[in-house]
Coordinates of C-alpha atoms in Angstrom, one line a residue:
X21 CA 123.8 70.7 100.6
X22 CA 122.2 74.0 101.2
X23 CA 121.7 75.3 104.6
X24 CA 119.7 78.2 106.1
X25 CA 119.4 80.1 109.4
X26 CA 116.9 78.6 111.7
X27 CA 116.2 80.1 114.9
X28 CA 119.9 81.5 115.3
X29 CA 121.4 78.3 113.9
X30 CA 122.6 76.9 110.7
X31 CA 120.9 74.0 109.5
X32 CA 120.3 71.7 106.4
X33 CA 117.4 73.2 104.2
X34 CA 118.3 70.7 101.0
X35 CA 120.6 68.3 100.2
X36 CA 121.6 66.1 97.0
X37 CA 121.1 61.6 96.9
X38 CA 124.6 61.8 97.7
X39 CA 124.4 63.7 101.0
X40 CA 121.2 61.2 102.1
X41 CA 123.5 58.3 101.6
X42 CA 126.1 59.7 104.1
X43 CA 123.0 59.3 106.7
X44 CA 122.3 63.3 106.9
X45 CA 119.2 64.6 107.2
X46 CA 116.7 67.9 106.7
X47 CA 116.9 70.5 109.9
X48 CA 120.5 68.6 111.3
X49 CA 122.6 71.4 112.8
X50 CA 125.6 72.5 110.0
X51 CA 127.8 71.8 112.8
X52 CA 126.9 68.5 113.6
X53 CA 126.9 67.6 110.0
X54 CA 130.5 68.2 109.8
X55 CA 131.2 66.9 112.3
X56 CA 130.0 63.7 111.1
X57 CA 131.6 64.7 107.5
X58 CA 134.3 66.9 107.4
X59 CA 134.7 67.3 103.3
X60 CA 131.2 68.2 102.7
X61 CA 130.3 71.5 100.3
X62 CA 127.7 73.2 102.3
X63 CA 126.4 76.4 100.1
X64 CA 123.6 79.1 101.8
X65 CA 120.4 79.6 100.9
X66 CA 119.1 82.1 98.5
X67 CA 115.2 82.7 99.1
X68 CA 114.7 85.5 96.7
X69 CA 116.8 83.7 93.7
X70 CA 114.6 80.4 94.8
X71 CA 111.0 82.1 94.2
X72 CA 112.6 84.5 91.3
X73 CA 113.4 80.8 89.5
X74 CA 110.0 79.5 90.6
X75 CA 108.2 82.4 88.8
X76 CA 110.2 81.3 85.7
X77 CA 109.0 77.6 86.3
X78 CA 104.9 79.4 86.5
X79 CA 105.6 81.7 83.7
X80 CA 107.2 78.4 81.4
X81 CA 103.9 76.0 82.4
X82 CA 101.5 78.6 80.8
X83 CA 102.5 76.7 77.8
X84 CA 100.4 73.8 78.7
X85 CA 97.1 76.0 81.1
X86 CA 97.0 79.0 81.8
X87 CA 95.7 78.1 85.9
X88 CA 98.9 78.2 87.5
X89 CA 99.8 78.6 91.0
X90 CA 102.8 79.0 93.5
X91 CA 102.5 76.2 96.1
X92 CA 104.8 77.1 98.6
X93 CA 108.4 77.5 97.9
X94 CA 109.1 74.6 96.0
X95 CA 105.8 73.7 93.8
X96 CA 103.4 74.4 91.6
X97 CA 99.8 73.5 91.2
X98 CA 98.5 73.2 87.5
X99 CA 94.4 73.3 86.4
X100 CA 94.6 70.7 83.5
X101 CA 90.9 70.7 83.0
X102 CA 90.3 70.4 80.0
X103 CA 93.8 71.0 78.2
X104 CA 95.2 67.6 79.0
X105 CA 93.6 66.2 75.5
X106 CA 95.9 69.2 73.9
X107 CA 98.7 66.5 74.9
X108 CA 97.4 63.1 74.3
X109 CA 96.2 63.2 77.8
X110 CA 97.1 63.1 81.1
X111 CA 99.9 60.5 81.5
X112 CA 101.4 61.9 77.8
X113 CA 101.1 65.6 79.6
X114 CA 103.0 64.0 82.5
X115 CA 105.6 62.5 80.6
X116 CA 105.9 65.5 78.2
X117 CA 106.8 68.1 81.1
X118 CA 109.1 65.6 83.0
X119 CA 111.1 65.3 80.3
X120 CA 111.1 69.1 79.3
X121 CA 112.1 70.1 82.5
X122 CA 115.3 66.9 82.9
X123 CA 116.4 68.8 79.7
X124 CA 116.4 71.6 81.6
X125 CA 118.5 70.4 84.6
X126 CA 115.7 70.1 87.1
X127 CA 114.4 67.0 88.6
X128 CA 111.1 67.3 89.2
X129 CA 107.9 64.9 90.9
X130 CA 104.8 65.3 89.4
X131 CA 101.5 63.9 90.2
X132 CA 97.8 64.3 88.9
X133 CA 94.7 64.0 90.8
X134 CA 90.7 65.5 90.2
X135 CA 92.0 67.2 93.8
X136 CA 94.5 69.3 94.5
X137 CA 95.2 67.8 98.1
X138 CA 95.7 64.5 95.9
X139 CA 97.8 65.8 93.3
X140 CA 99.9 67.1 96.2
X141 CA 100.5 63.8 97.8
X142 CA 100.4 61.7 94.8
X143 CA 103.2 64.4 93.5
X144 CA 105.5 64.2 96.6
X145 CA 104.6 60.5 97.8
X146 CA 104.5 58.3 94.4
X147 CA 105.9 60.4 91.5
X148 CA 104.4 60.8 88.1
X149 CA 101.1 58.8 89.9
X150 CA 97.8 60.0 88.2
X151 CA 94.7 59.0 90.8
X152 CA 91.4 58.6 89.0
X153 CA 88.3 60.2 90.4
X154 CA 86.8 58.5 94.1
X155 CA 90.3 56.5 94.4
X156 CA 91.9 59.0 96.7
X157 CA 91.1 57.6 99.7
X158 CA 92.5 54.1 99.2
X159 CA 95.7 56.0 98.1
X160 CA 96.0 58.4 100.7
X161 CA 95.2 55.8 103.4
X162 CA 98.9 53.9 104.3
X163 CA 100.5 57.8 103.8
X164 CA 101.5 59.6 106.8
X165 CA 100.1 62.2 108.0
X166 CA 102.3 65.3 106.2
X167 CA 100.4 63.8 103.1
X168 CA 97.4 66.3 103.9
X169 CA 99.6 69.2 104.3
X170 CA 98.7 70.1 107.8
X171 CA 100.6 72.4 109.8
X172 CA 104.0 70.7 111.6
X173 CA 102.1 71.7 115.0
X174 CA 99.1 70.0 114.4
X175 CA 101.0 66.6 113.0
X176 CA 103.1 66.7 116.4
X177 CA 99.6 66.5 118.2
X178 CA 97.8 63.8 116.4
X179 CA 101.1 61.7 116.3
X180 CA 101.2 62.1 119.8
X181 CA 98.0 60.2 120.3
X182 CA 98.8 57.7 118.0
X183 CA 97.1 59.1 114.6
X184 CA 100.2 58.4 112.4
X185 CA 98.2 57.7 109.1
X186 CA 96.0 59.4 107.0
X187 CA 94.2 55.8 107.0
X188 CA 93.9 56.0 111.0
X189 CA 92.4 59.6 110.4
X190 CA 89.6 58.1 107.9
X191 CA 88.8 55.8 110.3
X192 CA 87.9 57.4 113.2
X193 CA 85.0 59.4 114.4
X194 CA 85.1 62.8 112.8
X195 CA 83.1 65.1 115.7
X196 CA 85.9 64.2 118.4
X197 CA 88.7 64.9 116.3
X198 CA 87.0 68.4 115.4
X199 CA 86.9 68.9 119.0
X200 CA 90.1 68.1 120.0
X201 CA 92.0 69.0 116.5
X202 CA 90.0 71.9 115.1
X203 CA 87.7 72.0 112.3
X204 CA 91.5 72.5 109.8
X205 CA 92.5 68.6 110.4
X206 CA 88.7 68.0 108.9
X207 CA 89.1 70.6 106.2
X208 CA 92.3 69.4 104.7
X209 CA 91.6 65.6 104.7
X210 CA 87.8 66.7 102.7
X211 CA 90.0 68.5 100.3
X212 CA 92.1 66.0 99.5
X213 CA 89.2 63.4 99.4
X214 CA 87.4 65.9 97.3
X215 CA 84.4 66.3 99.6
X216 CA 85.0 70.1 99.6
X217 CA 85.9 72.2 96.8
X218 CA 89.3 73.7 96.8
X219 CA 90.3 76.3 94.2
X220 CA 93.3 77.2 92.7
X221 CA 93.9 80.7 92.4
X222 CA 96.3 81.6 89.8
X223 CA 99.0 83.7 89.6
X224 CA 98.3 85.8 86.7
X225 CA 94.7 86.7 85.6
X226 CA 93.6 84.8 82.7
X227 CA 93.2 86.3 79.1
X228 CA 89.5 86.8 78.0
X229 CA 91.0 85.7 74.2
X230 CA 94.4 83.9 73.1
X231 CA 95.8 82.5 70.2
X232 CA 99.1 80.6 70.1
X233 CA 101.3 78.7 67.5
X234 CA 103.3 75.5 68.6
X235 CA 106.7 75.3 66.1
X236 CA 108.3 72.4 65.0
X237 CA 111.4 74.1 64.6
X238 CA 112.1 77.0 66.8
X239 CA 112.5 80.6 65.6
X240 CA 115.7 82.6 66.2
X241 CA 115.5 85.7 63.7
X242 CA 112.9 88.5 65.4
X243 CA 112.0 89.0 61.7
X244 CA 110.5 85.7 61.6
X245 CA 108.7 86.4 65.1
X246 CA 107.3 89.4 63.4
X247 CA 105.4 87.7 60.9
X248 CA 104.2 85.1 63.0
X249 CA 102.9 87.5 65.1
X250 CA 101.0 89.4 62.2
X251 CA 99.4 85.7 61.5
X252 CA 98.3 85.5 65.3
X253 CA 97.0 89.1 65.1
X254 CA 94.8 88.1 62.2
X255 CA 93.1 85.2 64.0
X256 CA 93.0 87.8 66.9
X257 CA 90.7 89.6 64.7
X258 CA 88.3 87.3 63.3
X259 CA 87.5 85.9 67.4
X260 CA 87.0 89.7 68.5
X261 CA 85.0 90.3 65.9
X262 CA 82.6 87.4 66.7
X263 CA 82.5 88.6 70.4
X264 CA 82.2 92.4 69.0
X265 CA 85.2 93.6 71.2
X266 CA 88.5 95.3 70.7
X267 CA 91.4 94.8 72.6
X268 CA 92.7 97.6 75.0
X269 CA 95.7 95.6 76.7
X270 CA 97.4 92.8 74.3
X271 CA 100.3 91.1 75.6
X272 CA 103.2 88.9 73.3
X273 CA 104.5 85.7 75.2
X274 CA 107.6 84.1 74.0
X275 CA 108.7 80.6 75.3
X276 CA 112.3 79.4 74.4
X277 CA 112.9 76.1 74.0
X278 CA 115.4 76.5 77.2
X279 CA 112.4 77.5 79.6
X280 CA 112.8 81.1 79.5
X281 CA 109.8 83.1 78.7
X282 CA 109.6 86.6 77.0
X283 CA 106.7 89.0 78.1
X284 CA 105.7 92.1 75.9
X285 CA 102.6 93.9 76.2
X286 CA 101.2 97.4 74.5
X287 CA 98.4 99.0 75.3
X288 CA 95.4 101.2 73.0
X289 CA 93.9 104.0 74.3
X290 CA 90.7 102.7 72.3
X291 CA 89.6 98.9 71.3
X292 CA 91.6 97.8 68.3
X293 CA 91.7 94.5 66.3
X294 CA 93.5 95.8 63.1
X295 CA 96.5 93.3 62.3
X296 CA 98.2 96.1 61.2
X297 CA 98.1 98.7 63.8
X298 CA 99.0 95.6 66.3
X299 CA 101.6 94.9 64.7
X300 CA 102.6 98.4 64.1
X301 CA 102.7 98.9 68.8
X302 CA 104.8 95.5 69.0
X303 CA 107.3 96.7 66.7
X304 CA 107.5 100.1 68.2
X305 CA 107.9 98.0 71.8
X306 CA 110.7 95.4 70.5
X307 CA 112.6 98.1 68.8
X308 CA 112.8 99.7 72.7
X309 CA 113.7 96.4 73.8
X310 CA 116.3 94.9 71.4
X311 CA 118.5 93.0 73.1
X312 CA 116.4 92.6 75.9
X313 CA 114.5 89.9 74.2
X314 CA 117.0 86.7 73.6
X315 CA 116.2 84.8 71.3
X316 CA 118.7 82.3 72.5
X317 CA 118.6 78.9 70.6
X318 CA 114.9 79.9 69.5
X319 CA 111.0 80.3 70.6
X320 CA 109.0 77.1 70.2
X321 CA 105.7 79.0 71.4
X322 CA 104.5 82.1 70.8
X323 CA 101.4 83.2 71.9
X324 CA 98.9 86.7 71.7
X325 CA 96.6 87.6 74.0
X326 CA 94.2 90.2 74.4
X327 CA 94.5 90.7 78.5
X328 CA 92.0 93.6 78.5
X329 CA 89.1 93.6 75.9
X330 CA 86.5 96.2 75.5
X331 CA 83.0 97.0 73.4
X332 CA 84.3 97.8 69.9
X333 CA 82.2 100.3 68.0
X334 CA 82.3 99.7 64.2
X335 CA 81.3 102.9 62.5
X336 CA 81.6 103.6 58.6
X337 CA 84.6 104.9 57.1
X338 CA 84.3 108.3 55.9
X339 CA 84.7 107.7 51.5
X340 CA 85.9 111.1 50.6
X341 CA 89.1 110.0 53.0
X342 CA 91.2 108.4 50.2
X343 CA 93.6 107.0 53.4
X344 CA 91.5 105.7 55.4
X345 CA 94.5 104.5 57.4
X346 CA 93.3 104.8 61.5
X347 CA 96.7 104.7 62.2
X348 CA 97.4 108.4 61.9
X349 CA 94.9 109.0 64.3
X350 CA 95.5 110.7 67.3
X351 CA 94.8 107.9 69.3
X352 CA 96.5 105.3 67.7
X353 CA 99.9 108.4 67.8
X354 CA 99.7 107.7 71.4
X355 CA 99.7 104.2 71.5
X356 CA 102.8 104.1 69.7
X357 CA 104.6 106.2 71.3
X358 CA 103.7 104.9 74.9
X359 CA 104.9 101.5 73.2
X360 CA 107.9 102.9 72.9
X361 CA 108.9 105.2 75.6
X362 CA 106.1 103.9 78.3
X363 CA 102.7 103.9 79.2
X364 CA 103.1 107.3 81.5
X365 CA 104.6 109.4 78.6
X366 CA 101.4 110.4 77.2
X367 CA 98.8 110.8 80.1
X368 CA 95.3 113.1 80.7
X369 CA 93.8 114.8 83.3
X370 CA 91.4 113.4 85.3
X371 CA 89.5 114.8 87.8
X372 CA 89.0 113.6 91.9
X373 CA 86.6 114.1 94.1
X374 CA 88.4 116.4 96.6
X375 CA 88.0 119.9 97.6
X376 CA 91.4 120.6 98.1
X377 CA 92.7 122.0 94.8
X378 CA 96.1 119.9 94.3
X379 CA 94.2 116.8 94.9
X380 CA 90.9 117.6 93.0
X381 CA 92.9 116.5 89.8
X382 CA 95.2 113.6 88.9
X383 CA 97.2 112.6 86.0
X384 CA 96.4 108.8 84.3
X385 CA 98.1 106.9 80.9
X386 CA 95.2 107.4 78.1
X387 CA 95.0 103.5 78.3
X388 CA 93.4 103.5 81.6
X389 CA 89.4 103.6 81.6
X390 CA 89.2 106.3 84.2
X391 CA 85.9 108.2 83.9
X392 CA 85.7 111.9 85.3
X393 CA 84.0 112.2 88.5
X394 CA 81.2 115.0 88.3
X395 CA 81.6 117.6 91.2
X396 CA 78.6 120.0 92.0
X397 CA 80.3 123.8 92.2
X398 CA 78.9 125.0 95.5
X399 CA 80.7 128.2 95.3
X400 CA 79.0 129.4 91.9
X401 CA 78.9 129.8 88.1
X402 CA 81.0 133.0 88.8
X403 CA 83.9 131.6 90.8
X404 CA 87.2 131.8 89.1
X405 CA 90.2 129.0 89.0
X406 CA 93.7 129.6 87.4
X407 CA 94.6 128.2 84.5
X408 CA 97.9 127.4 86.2
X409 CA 98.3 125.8 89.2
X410 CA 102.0 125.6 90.9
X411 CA 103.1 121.6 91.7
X412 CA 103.5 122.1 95.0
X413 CA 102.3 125.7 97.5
X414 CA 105.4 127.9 97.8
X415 CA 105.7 129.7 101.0
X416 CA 105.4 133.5 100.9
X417 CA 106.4 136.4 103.4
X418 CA 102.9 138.3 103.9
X419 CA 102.0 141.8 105.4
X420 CA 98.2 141.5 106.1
X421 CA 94.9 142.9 107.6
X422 CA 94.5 140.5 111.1
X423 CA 92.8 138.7 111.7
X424 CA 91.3 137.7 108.6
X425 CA 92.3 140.6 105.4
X426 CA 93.9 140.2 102.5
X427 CA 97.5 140.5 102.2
X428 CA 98.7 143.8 101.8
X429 CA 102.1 143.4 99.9
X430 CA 103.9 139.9 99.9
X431 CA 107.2 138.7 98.6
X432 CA 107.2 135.5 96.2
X433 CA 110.8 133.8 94.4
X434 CA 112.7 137.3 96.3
X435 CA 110.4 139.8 94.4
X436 CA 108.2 142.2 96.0
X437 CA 104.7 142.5 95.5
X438 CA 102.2 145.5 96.5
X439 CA 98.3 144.9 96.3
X440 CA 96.4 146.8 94.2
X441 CA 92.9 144.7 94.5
X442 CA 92.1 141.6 96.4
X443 CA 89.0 139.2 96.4
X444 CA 87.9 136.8 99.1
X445 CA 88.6 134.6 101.2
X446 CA 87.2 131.5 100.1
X447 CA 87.5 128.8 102.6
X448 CA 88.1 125.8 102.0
X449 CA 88.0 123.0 105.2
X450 CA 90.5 120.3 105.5
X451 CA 89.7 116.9 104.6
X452 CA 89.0 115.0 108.1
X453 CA 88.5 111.6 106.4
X454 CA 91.4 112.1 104.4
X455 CA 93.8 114.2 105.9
X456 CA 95.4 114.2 109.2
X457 CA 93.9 115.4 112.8
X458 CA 96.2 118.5 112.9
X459 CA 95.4 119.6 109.2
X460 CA 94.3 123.3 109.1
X461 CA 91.9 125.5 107.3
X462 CA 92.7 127.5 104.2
X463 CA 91.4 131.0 103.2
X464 CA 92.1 132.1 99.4
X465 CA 92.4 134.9 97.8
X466 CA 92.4 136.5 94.1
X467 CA 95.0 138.8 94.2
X468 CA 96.1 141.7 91.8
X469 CA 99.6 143.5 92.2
X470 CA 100.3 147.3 91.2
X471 CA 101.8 146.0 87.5
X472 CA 98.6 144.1 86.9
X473 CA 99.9 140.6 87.5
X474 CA 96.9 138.2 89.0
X475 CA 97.6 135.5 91.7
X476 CA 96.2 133.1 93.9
X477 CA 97.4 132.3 96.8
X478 CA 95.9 131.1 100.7
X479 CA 96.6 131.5 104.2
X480 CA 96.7 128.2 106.0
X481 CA 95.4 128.8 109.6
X482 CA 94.1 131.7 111.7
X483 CA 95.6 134.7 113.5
X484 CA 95.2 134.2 117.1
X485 CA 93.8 131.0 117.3
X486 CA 96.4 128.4 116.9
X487 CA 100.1 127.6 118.9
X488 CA 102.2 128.4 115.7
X489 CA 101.3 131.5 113.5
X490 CA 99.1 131.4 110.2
X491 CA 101.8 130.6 106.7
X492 CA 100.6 131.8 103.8
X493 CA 101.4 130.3 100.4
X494 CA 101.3 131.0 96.7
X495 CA 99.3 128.2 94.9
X496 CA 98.4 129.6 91.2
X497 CA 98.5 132.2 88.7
X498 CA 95.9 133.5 86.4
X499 CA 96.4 134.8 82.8

C-alpha cells in the first residue's frame, strides 16, 4: 500500500489486489488499517517521482500520436484521430499498447471513445472498451456519477438528493439542475455525450514536419543510429523542400524498446535542410552527450522533427567557389559549436526599447528570431555613447559643483581622478512603468581627467531634494 498525508493524517492513497481482499479501502486512516492488519508493508508517497514517471509514460505514447496529454496524476489522454489505421485500428492500437506497457511492469486500463469524457469512463469503468460514435449515452447511463469527472463536492450534493446515476442525470430536467447544481454538472455530462466540444491540449507543441522509422530489430551501436538518422534527414529534405522551408529547431527522439525515450535537439541560426550539415550538429550534440544517451537493449523508433521551420531562401551557388561546402560558413560555425557546448555560448546583441542604458540592450542565442527594435535618438546625431559599458554602475566618491555641476575630481577602483573637461548632464528619467515608485533620476556626464582618460559616469538623484544624499556612479568608458 501507499499512503499519503491528508489533512494532518496518514491515509491510504493506493493499494495492490492483495490489500482490497483484506477489506481495506482508499482514504482509511494508516492507523486504522493496522489495526485491522498488523503485517501489512505500508510505503509513502512520492508525488514528484509519480508525475516524473508520468512524463516518461507521455513522452513513450508519442510513438503512436503526437496529441498527448496529462490527465491528472494517474492518466493520460491520447488524440488517435487519424493514426489508429497506423496500427490496424483501434482495438489492434488497444491491444498493442496494453501489451507494451505489461512488458513494462505496469498495468494499465485503457479505453477509446469519439469523446474524451467517454474515453475516461470507458477507461476506468470497463477496461480496453472502445464506444462507437452516439453510443455514449447508453454506456454511461447505469455508471455512477464519478463517471463524468465532477468535483467530489458536487457528487456529495446530487447523491444527497438521490441523483446516484449518470442515467438518473439524463433523465431529468436540465434547467433545474443548472439552477441548483451550476451550469459545470451540465458541462461535463455534454462533454462526455459529445454535445460540446472538448479539446485536448497537449503537452508538447506538435512538429510542423516529422519523419520516423519503425525497426524490426532494435539498434544498440550509436553508429548505426547515425546513419539512420542521415536517411531521416534526407527525407527531411525532400518534404521541406516541397513546403520551401528550412528548419531552424530539429529535434532527435529515440524510443527504447524498455519505454525510455531519448531527446536531442540542435538548433541553426538560419533555415537548413542539408543532410549533411544536420547530420554534422547531431554529432557535434551526441559526442557532448555520450553516455548520457543509453542505448540500453536498443531503439525500436527513431524519429526527426523539424520543431521550428522557417522560409528557406535558395540562392545560386557562387561557381568560381570550387568548395561550395555551406558548412564553413560562419553561421553554420556557430551552430556547431552551440551543439556542442550550448545554445548561450555564441549569442548577439539585441537592442530594447528602454532609455536606461544597461537595459536598452540584451544578449540572445543567434537561433532566436529576435528582430532589433528601432529607437528614435531624441538627444541628436551628435550625442556620444561609449564603446564600453561596465556590467553593472560602480559607485564613486565625488567632489562636485551643487547642486547640479560636474564632478570636480572623483575616485574610481582607489585611484584618484582630477577633471580636466566635463560635458552635460544628460538626464535621463526613470522608467515609471517599469521600474519601481522610489526609482530616481540620473544626470550624465562625459568626463575627461588631467592624463586624458574619458569616462562616463552619472549622478543618481539631486542635491537638496531628496532624504538620503545624491550617489554618483561610473557606468562606461570611452576610447
Amino acid at each position: 500500500m501507499i499512503s499519503h498525508r491528508e489533512s494532518n493524517t496518514q491515509r491510504i492513497c493506493a493499494l495492490d489486489e492483495q490489500a482490497e481482499a483484506l477489506h481495506l479501502k482508499r482514504g482509511m486512516g494508516i492507523a486504522d488499517a493496522r489495526a485491522m492488519h498488523p503485517g501489512i508493508e505500508i510505503v509513502e508517497a512520492e508525488p514528484d517521482a509519480d508525475k516524473a514517471l508520468l512524463n516518461g509514460l507521455a513522452d513513450w505514447c508519442d510513438r503512436y500520436t503526437p496529441l498527448v496529454a496529462l490527465d491528472g496524476v494517474d492518466g493520460l489522454f491520447l488524440d488517435i484521430s487519424g493514426c489508429a489505421h497506423l496500427f490496424g485500428g483501434e482495438q489492434a492500437m488497444l491491444n498493442e499498447i496494453a501489451k507494451r506497457l505489461l512488458g513494462q511492469g505496469f498495468c494499465v486500463r485503457l479505453g477509446a471513445a469519439s469523446t474524451p469524457g467517454g474515453a475516461w469512463a470507458a477507461a476506468r469503468f470497463s477496461n480496453a472498451a472502445i464506444l462507437t460514435p452516439k453510443s455514449e449515452a447508453a454506456f454511461l447511463a447505469p455508471l455512477p456519477l464519478s463517471a463524468l469527472r465532477l468535483a467530489p463536492e458536487l457528487r456529495e450534493r446530487l447523491e444527497g438528493v438521490g441523483l446516484r446515476r449518470v442515467g438518473t442525470l439524463l433523465q431529468a430536467p436540465r434547467a433545474p439542475l443548472a439552477r441548483r447544481f451550476g451550469k459545470g454538472l451540465l458541462l461535463r455530462l455534454d462533454q462526455a455525450l459529445g454535445a460540446v466540444e472538448e479539446a485536448i491540449s497537449p503537452r508538447l507543441p506538435v512538429a510542423p514536419l516529422s519523419v520516423e522509422r519503425f525497426l524490426p530489430e532494435p539498434l544498440v551501436r550509436m553508429e548505426d543510429v547515425e546513419h539512420l538518422l542521415g536517411l531521416l534527414a534526407n527525407t527531411l529534405k525532400g518534404d521541406l523542400e516541397r513546403r520551401g522551408e528550412g528548419a531552424r529547431r530539429l529535434e532527435l527522439r529515440l524510443f527504447r524498446v524498455d519505454g525510455l525515450v531519448s531527446r536531442i535537439a540542435v538548433g541553426a541560426a538560419r533555415p537548413l535542410r542539408d543532410p549533411h550539415l544536420i547530420l554534422k550538429l547531431f554529432r557535434e550534440r551526441l559526442a557532448v552527450l555520450g553516455d548520457q544517451v543509453d542505448a540500453g537493449y536498443g531503439f525500436d523508433l527513431v524519429r526527426l522533427s523539424a520543431a521550428l521551420v522557417a522560409p528557406f531562401d535558395d540562392r545560386q551557388a557562387d561557381l568560381v567557389d570550387s568548395t561550395g561546402d555551406e558548412g564553413e560558413g560562419i553561421a553554420h560555425f556557430a551552430d556547431r559549436v552551440r551543439a556542442r557546448y550550448g545554445a548561450e555560448t555564441i549569442v548577439r546583441p539585441v537592442l530594447v526599447e528602454s532609455h536606461i542604458p544597461e537595459h536598452a540592450v540584451t544578449a540572445v542565442a543567434v537561433e532566436d528570431r529576435v528582430e532589433a527594435v528601432p529607437i528614435q535618438d531624441e538627444r541628436g546625431a551628435n550625442s556620444e555613447r561609449p564603446i564600453r559599458l561596465l556590467q553593472h554602475p560602480e559607485l564613486l566618491q565625488v567632489s562636485a559643483e551643487v547642486p547640479e555641476g560636474p564632478p570636480i575630481h572623483f575616485r574610481w577602483r582607489s585611484a584618484l581622478h582630477k577633471v580636466a573637461r566635463s560635458e552635460g548632464p544628460e538626464r535621463i528619467a526613470p522608467e515609471w512603468w517599469r521600474d519601481r515608485a522610489d526609482a530616481e533620476t540620473r544626470d550624465y556626464f562625459r568626463i575627461e581627467d588631467t592624463e586624458g582618460r574619458r569616462f562616463w559616469l552619472f549622478r543618481r538623484g539631486f542635491y537638496g531634494t531628496a532624504a538620503r544624499p545624491p550617489a554618483w556612479f561610473m557606468h562606461g568608458l570611452f576610447p
